[in-house]
Coordinates of C-alpha atoms in Angstrom, one line a residue:
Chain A
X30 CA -12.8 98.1 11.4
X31 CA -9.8 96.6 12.9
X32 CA -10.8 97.6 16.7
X33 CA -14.5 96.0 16.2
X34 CA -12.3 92.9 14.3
X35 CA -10.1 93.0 17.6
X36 CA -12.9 93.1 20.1
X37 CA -15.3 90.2 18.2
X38 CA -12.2 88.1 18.4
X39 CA -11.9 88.9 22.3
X40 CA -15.9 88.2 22.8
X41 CA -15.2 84.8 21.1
X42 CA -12.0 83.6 22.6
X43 CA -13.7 85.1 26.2
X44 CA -16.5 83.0 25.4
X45 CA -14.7 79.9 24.8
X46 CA -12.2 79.8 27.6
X47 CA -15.6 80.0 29.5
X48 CA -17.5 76.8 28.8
X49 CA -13.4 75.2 28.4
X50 CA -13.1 76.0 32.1
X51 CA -16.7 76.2 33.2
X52 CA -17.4 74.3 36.4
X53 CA -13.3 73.8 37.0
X54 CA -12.3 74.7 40.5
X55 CA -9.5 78.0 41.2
X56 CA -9.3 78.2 37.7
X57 CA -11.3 81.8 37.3
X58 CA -10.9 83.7 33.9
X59 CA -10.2 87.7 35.1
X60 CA -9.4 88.8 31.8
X61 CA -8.6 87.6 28.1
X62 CA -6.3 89.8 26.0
X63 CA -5.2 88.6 22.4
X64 CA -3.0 89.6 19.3
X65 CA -4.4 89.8 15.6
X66 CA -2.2 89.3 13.5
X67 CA -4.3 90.2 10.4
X68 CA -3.1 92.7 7.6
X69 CA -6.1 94.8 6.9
X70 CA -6.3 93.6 3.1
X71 CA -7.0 90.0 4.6
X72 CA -9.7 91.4 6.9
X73 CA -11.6 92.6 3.7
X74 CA -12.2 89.5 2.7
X75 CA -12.3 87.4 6.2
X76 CA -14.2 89.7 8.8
X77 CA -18.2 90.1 8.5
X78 CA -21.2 89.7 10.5
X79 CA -20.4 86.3 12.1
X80 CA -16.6 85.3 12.3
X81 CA -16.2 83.0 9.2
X82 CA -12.3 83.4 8.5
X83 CA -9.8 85.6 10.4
X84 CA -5.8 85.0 10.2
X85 CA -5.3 85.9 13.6
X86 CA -2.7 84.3 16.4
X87 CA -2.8 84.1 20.4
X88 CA 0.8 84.9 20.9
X89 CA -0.2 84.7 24.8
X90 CA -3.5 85.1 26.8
X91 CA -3.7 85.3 29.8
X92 CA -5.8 84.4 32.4
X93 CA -5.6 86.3 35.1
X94 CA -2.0 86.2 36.0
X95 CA -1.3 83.3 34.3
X96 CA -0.1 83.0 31.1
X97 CA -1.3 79.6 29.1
X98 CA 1.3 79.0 27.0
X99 CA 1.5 75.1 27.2
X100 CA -2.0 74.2 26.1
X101 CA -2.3 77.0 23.5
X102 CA -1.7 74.4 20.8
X103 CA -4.6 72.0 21.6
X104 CA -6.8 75.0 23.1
X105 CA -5.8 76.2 19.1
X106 CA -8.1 73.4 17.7
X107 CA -11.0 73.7 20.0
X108 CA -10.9 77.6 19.4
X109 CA -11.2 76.7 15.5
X110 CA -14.4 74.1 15.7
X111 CA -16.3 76.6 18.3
X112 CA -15.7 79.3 15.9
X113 CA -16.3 77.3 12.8
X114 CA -19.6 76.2 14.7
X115 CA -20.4 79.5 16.1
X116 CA -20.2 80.8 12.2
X117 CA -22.8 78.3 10.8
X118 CA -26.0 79.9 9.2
X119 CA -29.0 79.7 10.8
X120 CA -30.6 77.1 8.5
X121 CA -33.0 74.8 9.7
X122 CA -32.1 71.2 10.2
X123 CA -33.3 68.9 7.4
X124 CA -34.1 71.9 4.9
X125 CA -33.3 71.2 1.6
X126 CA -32.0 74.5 -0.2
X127 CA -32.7 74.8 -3.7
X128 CA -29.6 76.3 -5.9
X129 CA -31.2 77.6 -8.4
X130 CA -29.5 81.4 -8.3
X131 CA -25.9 82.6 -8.3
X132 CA -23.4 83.5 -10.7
X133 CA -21.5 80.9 -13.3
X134 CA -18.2 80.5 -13.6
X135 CA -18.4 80.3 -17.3
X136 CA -19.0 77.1 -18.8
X137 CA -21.1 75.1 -16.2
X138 CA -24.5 74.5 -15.6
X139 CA -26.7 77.4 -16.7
X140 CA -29.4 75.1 -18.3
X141 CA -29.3 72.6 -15.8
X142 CA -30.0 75.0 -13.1
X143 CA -33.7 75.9 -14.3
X144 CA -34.4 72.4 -14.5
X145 CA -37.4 71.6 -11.8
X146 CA -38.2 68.7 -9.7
X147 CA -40.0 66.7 -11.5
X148 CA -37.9 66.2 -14.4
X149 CA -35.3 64.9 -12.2
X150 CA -36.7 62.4 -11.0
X151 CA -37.6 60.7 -14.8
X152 CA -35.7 58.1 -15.9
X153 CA -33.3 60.2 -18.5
X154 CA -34.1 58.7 -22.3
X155 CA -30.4 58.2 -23.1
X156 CA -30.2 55.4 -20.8
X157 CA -33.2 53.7 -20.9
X158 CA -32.1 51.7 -23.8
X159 CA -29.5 50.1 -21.3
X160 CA -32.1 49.3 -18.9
X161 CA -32.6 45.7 -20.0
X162 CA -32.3 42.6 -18.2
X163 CA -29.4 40.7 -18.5
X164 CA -31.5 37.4 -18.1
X165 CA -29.5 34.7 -16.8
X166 CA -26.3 36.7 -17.4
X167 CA -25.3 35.1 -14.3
X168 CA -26.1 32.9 -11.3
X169 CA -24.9 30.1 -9.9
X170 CA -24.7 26.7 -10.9
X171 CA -27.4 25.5 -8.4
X172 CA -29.8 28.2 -9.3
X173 CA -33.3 26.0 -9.5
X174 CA -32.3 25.9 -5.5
X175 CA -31.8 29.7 -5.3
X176 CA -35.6 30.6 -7.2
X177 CA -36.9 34.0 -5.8
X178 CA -40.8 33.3 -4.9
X179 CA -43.1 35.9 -6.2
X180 CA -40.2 37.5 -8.2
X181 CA -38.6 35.5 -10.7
X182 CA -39.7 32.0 -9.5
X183 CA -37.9 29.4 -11.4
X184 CA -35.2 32.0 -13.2
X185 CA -32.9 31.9 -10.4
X186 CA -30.4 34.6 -9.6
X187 CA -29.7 37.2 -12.6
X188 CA -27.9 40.4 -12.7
X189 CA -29.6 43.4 -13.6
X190 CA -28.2 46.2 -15.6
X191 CA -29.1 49.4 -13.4
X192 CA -27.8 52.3 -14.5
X193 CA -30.9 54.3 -14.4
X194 CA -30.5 53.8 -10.5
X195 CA -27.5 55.3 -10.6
X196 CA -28.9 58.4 -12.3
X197 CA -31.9 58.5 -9.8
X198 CA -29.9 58.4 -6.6
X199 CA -27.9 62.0 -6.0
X200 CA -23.8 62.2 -5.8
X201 CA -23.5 63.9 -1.8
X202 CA -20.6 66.3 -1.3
X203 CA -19.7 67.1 2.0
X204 CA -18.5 70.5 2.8
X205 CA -15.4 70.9 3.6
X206 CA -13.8 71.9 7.0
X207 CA -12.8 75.3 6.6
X208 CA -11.3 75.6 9.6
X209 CA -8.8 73.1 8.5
X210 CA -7.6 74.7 5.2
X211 CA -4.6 76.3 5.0
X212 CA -5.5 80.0 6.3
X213 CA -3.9 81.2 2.7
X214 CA -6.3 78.9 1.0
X215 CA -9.1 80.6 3.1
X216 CA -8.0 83.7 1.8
X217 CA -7.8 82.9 -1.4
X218 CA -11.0 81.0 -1.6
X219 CA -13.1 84.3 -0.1
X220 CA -11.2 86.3 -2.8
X221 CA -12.8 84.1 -5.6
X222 CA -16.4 84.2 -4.4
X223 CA -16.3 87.9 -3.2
X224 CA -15.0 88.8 -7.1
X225 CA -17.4 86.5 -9.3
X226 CA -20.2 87.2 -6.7
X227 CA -19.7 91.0 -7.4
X228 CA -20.4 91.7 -4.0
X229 CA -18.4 93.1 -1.1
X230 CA -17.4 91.0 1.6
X231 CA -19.4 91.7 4.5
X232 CA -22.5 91.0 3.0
X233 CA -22.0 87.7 1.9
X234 CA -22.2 84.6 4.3
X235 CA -20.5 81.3 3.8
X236 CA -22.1 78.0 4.0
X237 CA -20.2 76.2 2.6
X238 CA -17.2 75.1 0.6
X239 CA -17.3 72.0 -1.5
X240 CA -14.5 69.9 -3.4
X241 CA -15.1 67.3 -6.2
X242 CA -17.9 68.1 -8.0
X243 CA -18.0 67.3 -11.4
X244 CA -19.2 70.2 -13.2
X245 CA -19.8 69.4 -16.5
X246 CA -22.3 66.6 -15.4
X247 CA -24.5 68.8 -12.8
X248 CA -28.3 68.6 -14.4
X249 CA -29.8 70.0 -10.4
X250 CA -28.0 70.8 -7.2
X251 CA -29.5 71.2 -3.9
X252 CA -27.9 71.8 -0.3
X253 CA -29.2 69.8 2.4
X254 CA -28.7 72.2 5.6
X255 CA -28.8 69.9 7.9
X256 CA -25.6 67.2 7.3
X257 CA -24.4 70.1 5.1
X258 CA -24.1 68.1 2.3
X259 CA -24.0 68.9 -1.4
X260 CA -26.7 66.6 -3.1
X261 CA -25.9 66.4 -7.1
X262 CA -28.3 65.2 -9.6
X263 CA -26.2 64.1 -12.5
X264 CA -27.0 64.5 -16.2
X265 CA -27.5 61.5 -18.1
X266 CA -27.2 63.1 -20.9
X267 CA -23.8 65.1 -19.8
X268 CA -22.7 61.8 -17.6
X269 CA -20.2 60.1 -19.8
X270 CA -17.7 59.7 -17.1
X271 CA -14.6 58.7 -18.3
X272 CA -10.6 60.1 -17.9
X273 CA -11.1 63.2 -17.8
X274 CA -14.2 64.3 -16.0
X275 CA -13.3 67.4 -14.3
X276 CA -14.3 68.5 -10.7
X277 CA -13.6 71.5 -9.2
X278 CA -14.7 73.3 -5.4
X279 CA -18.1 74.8 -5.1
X280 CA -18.3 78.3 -2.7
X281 CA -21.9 78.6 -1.6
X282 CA -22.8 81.9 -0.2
X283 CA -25.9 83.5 0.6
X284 CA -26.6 87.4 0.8
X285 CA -27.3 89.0 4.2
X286 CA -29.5 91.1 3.2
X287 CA -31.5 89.0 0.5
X288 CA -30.9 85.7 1.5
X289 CA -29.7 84.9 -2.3
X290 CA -27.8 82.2 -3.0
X291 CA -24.5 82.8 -5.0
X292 CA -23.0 79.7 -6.1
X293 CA -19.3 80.1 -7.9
X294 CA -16.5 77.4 -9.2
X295 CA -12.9 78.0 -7.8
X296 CA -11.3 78.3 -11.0
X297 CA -8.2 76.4 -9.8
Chain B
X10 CA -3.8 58.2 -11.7
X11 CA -5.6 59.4 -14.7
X12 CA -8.6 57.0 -16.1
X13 CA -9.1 55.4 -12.8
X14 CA -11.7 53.0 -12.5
X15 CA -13.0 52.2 -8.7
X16 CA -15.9 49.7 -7.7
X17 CA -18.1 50.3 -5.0
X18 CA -20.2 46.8 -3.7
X19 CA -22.3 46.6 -1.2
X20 CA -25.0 43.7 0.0
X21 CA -28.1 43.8 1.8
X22 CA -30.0 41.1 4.0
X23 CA -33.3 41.7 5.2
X24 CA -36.2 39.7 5.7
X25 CA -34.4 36.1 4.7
X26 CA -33.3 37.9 0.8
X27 CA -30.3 39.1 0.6
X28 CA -29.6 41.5 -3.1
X29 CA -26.2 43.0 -3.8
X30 CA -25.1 45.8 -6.0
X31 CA -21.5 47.2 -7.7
X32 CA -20.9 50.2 -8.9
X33 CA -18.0 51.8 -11.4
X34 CA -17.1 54.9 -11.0
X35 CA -14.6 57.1 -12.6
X36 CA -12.0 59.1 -10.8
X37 CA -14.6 61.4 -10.1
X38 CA -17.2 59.5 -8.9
X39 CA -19.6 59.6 -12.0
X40 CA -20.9 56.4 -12.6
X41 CA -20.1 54.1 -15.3
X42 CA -21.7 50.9 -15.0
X43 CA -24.6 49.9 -12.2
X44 CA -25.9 46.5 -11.7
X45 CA -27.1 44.3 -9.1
X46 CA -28.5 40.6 -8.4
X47 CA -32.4 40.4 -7.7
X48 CA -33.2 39.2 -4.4
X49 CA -31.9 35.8 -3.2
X50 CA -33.7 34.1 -1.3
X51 CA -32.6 30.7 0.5
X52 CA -34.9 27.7 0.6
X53 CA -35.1 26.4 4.4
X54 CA -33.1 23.2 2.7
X55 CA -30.2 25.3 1.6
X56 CA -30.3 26.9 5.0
X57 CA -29.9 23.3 6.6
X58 CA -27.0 22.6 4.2
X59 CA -25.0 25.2 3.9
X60 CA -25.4 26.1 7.9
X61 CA -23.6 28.5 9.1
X62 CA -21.5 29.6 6.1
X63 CA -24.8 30.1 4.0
X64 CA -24.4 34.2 4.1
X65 CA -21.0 33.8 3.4
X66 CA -21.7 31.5 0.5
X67 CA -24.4 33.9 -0.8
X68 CA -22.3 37.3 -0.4
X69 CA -18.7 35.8 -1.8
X70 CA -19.9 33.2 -4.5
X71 CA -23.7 34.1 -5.8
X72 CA -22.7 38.1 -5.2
X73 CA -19.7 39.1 -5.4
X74 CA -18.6 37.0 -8.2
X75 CA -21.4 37.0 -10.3
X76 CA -21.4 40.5 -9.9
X77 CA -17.9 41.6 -11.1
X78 CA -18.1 38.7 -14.0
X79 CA -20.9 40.6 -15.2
X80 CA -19.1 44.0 -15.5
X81 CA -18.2 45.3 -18.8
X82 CA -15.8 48.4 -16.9
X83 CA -13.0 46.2 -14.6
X84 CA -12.3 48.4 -11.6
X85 CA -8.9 48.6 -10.3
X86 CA -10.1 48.2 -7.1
X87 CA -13.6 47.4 -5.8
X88 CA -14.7 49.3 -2.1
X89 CA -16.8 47.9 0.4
X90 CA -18.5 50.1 3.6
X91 CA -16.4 48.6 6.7
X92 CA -19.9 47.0 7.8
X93 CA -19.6 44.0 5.7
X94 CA -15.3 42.9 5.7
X95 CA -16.4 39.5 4.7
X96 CA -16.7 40.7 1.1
X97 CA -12.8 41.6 1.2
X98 CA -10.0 39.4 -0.7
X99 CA -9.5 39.2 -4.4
X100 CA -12.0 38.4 -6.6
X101 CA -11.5 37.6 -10.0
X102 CA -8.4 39.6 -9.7
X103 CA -9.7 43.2 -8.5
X104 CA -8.5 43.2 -4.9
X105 CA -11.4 44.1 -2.6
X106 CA -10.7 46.5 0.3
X107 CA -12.7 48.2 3.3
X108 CA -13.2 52.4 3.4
X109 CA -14.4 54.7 5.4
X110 CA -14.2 57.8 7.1
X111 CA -12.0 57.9 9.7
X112 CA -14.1 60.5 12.0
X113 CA -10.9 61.7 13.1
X114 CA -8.7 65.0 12.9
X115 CA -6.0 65.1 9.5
X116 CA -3.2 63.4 10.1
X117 CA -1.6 66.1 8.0
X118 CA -1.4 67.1 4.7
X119 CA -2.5 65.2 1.5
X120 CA -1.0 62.4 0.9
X121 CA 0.3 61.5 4.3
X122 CA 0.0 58.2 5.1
X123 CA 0.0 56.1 8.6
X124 CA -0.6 52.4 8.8
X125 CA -1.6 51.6 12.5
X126 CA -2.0 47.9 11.8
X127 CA -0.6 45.4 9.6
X128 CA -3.7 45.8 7.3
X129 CA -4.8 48.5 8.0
X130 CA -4.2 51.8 6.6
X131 CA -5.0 55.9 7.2
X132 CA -5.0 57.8 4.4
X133 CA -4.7 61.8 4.1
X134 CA -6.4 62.2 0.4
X135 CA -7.6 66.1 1.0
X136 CA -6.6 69.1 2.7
X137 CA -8.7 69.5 6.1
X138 CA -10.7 66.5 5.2
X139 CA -11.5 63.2 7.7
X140 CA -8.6 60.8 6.7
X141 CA -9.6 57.4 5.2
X142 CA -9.4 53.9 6.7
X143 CA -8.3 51.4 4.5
X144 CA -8.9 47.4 5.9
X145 CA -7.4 44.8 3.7
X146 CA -7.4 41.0 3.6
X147 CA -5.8 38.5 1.4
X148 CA -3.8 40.8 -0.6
X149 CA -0.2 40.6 -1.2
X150 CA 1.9 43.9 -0.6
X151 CA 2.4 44.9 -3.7
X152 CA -1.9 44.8 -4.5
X153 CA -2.0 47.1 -1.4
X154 CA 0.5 49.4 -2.2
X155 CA -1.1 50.1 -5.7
X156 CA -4.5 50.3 -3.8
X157 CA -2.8 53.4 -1.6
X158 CA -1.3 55.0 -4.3
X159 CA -4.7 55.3 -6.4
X160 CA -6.4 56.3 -3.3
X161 CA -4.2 59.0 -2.2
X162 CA -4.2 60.1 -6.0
X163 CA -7.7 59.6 -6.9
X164 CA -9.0 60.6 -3.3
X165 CA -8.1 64.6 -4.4
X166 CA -10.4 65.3 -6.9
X167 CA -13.4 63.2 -5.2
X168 CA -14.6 61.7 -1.9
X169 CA -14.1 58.5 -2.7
X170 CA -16.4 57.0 0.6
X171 CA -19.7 58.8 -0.9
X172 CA -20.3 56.3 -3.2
X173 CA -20.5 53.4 -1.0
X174 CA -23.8 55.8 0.7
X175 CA -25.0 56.3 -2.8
X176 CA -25.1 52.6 -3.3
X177 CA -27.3 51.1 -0.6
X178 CA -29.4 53.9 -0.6
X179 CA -29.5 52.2 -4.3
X180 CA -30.3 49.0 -2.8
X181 CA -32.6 50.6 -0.3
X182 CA -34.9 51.8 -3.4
X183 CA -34.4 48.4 -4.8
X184 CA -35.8 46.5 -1.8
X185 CA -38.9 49.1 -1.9
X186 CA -39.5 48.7 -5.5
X187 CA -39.0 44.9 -5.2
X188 CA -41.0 45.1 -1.8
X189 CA -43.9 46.6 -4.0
X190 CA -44.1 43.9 -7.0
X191 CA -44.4 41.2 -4.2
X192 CA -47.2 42.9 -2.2
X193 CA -49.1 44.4 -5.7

């Protein structure tokens, strides 16, 4: 396990340094050697198909007979989005992945989850009663002058209570960079999803990792492949808001073999 | 900052009407309070009187103000997409202040702070997140300083740009629905 971890790692960095230096004159790549520094309890939970999370350091690669010590920092954080790109699942652009399996972390979401499309999109009940016009609740003092023609000719300016909208329209999440998490926080972030997913490391794939949502409000969740964004119908039922609305990170991962999704809650 | 209260406004112009919405959130970004003004739309004499500061007029004193009056939630701070800084100041005594993404790598860990202009501010609010970028205008220190503070405290539990996407696509399905009525 730790040879093939050793030798992936080589592939990848060997592949990077190529297109880094590709096309740069009397700068030719002979060899690339490179130090894990990886206890194997970390690998468990970091090393899988496609390189997702490995603690690993480049004490000093060479290149040819030339060691690059000085740019190892900034070559660092090229190495980390290549890899972090190189580990994205191959999801179509523009798809828009139901979540409607996984595991729950207890307390969140199970009804909301088998809720379908079309109930989404109705205007929740709760709230309709709010959805009144605040005629003339408003304008400005000249507001024969500012009369809307074919809308509200003559009323002027008002301000319309539209909470409903706010319902309709998704919260977005964005997943985080993982790359740019503290490695220990990687670690301990593939430890909670490996253990409420019940499954073993390398057959799980990340997609993605997602802070700040609000889990008691969730009524649907979706994950749009493409911008790898979190979309999150709230529940105007569940959507009080208020002091203590509490979010937590989402860990989406699919199975390799099945392609099932496995949604858990960092319990942190 | 526990029981924060953050505004989100954001106005629209297209085809001569202009329409405007706000937004309260709580801390996590769950909204509290929606509205918006139905499309204005300038007679050709107002356009010859008020000239050039006619949008400016609309956006500051028929929009923004009329908006926040109406709220029943005050914000401690209202947001606005960096597109549209003519909304910034104070209004009715919420300050007013520019966000965004910064598109750039962390300038460290949360809560760092840098402040490359005089009013203008990046803020570290997650781990491995894009930093934010705060524009202000009109405010005195001590205004932006308790802006920072809720953003840097607020900004861990939530992205605190997504609203200001979740608003004018808002306003986008307002402009269709209102786009409908018009041509039905």
């Amino acid at each position: 396990m730790f040879s093939r971890a050793r030798e992936a790692i080589r592939r990848a960095f060997r592949r990077i340094l190529d297109s880094i230096f590709h096309g740069i004159k009397g700068f030719e790549i002979r060899s690339v050697s490179c130090e894990i520094g990886v206890q194997a309890s970390d690998l468990d939970y970091s090393f899988s198909r496609v390189i997702t999370d490995l603690k690993f350091a480049f004490p000093k690669p060479h290149i040819g007979s030339e060691t690059i010590e000085c740019s190892i920092c900034s070559l660092t954080a090229t190495i980390e989005a290549r890899l972090a790109e190189d580990s994205q699942p191959p999801v179509p652009d523009t798809q828009v992945i139901e979540i409607t399996a996984g595991i729950d972390a207890g307390e969140v979401c199970e009804d909301a989850m088998a809720l379908n499309a079309s109930e989404v999109k109705s205007v929740p009940a709760a709230i309709s009663s709010e959805l009144r016009v605040n005629a003339v609740q408003a304008v400005m003092p000249t507001a024969k002058l500012y009369s809307v023609k074919g809308i509200r000719a003559g009323e002027g300016t008002i301000v319309v209570d539209g909470q409903r909208w706010a319902a309709i329209v998704p919260m977005t999440r964005k997943a985080a960079d993982f790359y740019r998490l503290p490695a220990e926080e990687r670690v301990r972030l593939w430890k909670v999803l490996v253990a409420q997913a019940g499954k073993r490391p390398n057959e799980l794939e990340l997609i993605g990792v997602f802070p700040g949502v609000p889990v008691r409000s969730i009524k649907r969740l979706g994950f749009e492949s493409g911008s790898r964004r979190l979309r999150i119908w709230l529940d105007a039922a569940k959507n009080k808001g208020g002091d203590d609305t509490p979010t937590r990170t989402l860990i989406l991962a699919r199975e390799r073999a099945s392609g099932k999704l496995h949604r858990v809650f960092d319990n942190k | 900052m526990a029981g924060s209260k953050i505004g989100y406004i954001a106005c629209v112009e297209t085809g001569g009407r202009y329409i405007g919405a706000l937004m309260v959130t709580d801390g996590a970004g769950i909204p509290l309070e929606f509205k918006y003004t139905e499309p204005i739309k300038p007679t050709r004499i107002q356009a010859i009187l008020y000239g050039g500061a006619l949008e400016r007029y609309i956006k500051l004193e028929v929009i923004r103000r009329k908006l926040i009056k109406a709220l029943q939630n005050r914000p401690d701070v209202i947001f606005v997409n960096h597109s549209d800084l003519s909304l910034l100041g104070l209004s009715e005594g919420i300050p007013v202040v520019a966000l965004q993404l910064a598109h750039i790598p962390p300038i460290g860990g949360a809560g760092e702070i840098k402040r490359p202009k005089e009013n203008e501010l990046i803020a570290q609010a997650q781990e491995g997140s894009d930093p934010l970028r705060l524009i202000f205008a009109g405010l005195e220190q001590d205004a932006m300083d308790r802006v920072t503070a809720l953003v840097i405290d607020a900004g861990r539990a939530a992205d605190l740009a997504e609203p200001l996407e979740r608003i004018e696509k808002a306003i986008e399905a307002l402009l269709k629905e209102s786009s409908a009525k018009e041509n039905g």
